[in-house]
Amino acid sequence: MLAGVLSAMFPAPGSVHAQESQPGTTAPAAARKLGTVKSISGTTIVLKVDSGADVTVTVQDGARILRLAPGQTDLKSATPMTLPEVQVGDRMLVRGKPGDNADSLVAASIVVMKQADVAQKQQHQRDDWQKRGTGGIVSAVDASDKTINVAVTPTLSMTVKTSKDTGFLRYAPASIKFTDAQKGTFDQIKVGDQMRARGDRSADGKELTAEEVISGTFRNIAGTISTIDAASGTLTIKDLLAKKSVVVKITADSQMRKLTPQMATRLAFFLKSPGGAQGGTPGATQPASSGAGGANGPGSQTGASGPRPGGAPDFQQMLSRIPSVTLAELQKEDAVMVVAMQDNDGSGVMAITLLGGVEPILTASPTGAAALFAGWNLGTPGGEGGPQ
């Protein structure tokens, strides 16, 4: 967000507006760095830039320092601040001239987003996505009326309505970090993609008018582990869905969790039970009324994690509480479900999320299980890695 807001005000190095020169001379192009404050000592700041090596910033006398609130899109709303107010962890965009060394910069102007402001904004976004969001696997796309059908669970679907005002994001190749997400379009969304949307639900909970949509193409793998190579950090899985073996790389960003036998059995029962057709959460207590006078409002259900508008079970909260496991804790013949994406070099797949202890679920419905966990593995927009 910070870079996008300021790109027009601070032209890129080498652009016409970024150059200031006298007739017959060539002045060096202005430099610009975006990152997080790593340390501060007097008028010197070490900036951990978003890409590349750390940069040492010297704040010269007369440098303009502005504070911009997250979500603001115009520097007219920014307020002046002083260097002593800058703290480690703050987000910062610095513009100036190159210093004596390649990794140094003499600042002429600085725009700051305070860490506390960003954290507060992200918490608000998390709360809003939790309250007004939905997610799952895209089952149909209607380009004529710009709607998308999403399988929230194997037995519950929702229609997502988009418009010219809807913001679209697309996960970058080999990454599910929101910081890496790129601006997208409606036309990029395909059947089989995983998607999350945030907006207002209809009274019956069957439709959502989207303000924001983020989507990506991922691969669902469900099967048993045939080999484990701890040295290379890979698993070979007999994939029940693709009917062949696949090598899955585990990275530092891979989420690995394991269900307890009790929870696995409970979820498997949900996949097979008629109650799943209404989107009820396994083990949940249904409200006395789902009508307008019901305790939880129109079309709501009470799940294991509390009310969920529209009746969609809140598997994201439920599964996020499961303890993490390591590669060393997995064994051959363990039943696992993996959400993966193409590796950087296109030679294989790397795990985004791996869930163990799922044998009862795969026995119940391997394909249904993929939809069951679709909304969970994408995480929650606005979190620690949320877009800046």
Tab-separated table of C-alpha atoms in Angstrom, residues 44 54 127 137 147 156 181 197 255 268 283 360 386:
chain	number	residue	atom	x	y	z
A	44	THR	CA	21.336	7.425	10.990
A	54	ASP	CA	19.949	-3.294	4.136
A	127	ASP	CA	-11.763	-8.853	12.278
A	137	ILE	CA	-12.948	-23.532	-4.115
A	147	THR	CA	-20.523	-13.750	-10.376
A	156	LEU	CA	-22.481	-25.555	1.017
A	181	ALA	CA	-0.011	-10.626	-4.011
A	197	ALA	CA	-13.947	-12.681	-0.650
A	255	GLN	CA	2.270	-24.884	7.697
A	268	ALA	CA	-15.321	-37.260	8.705
A	283	GLY	CA	-20.498	-31.056	17.201
A	360	PRO	CA	-11.008	-40.959	8.572
A	386	GLY	CA	-0.951	-8.353	5.063
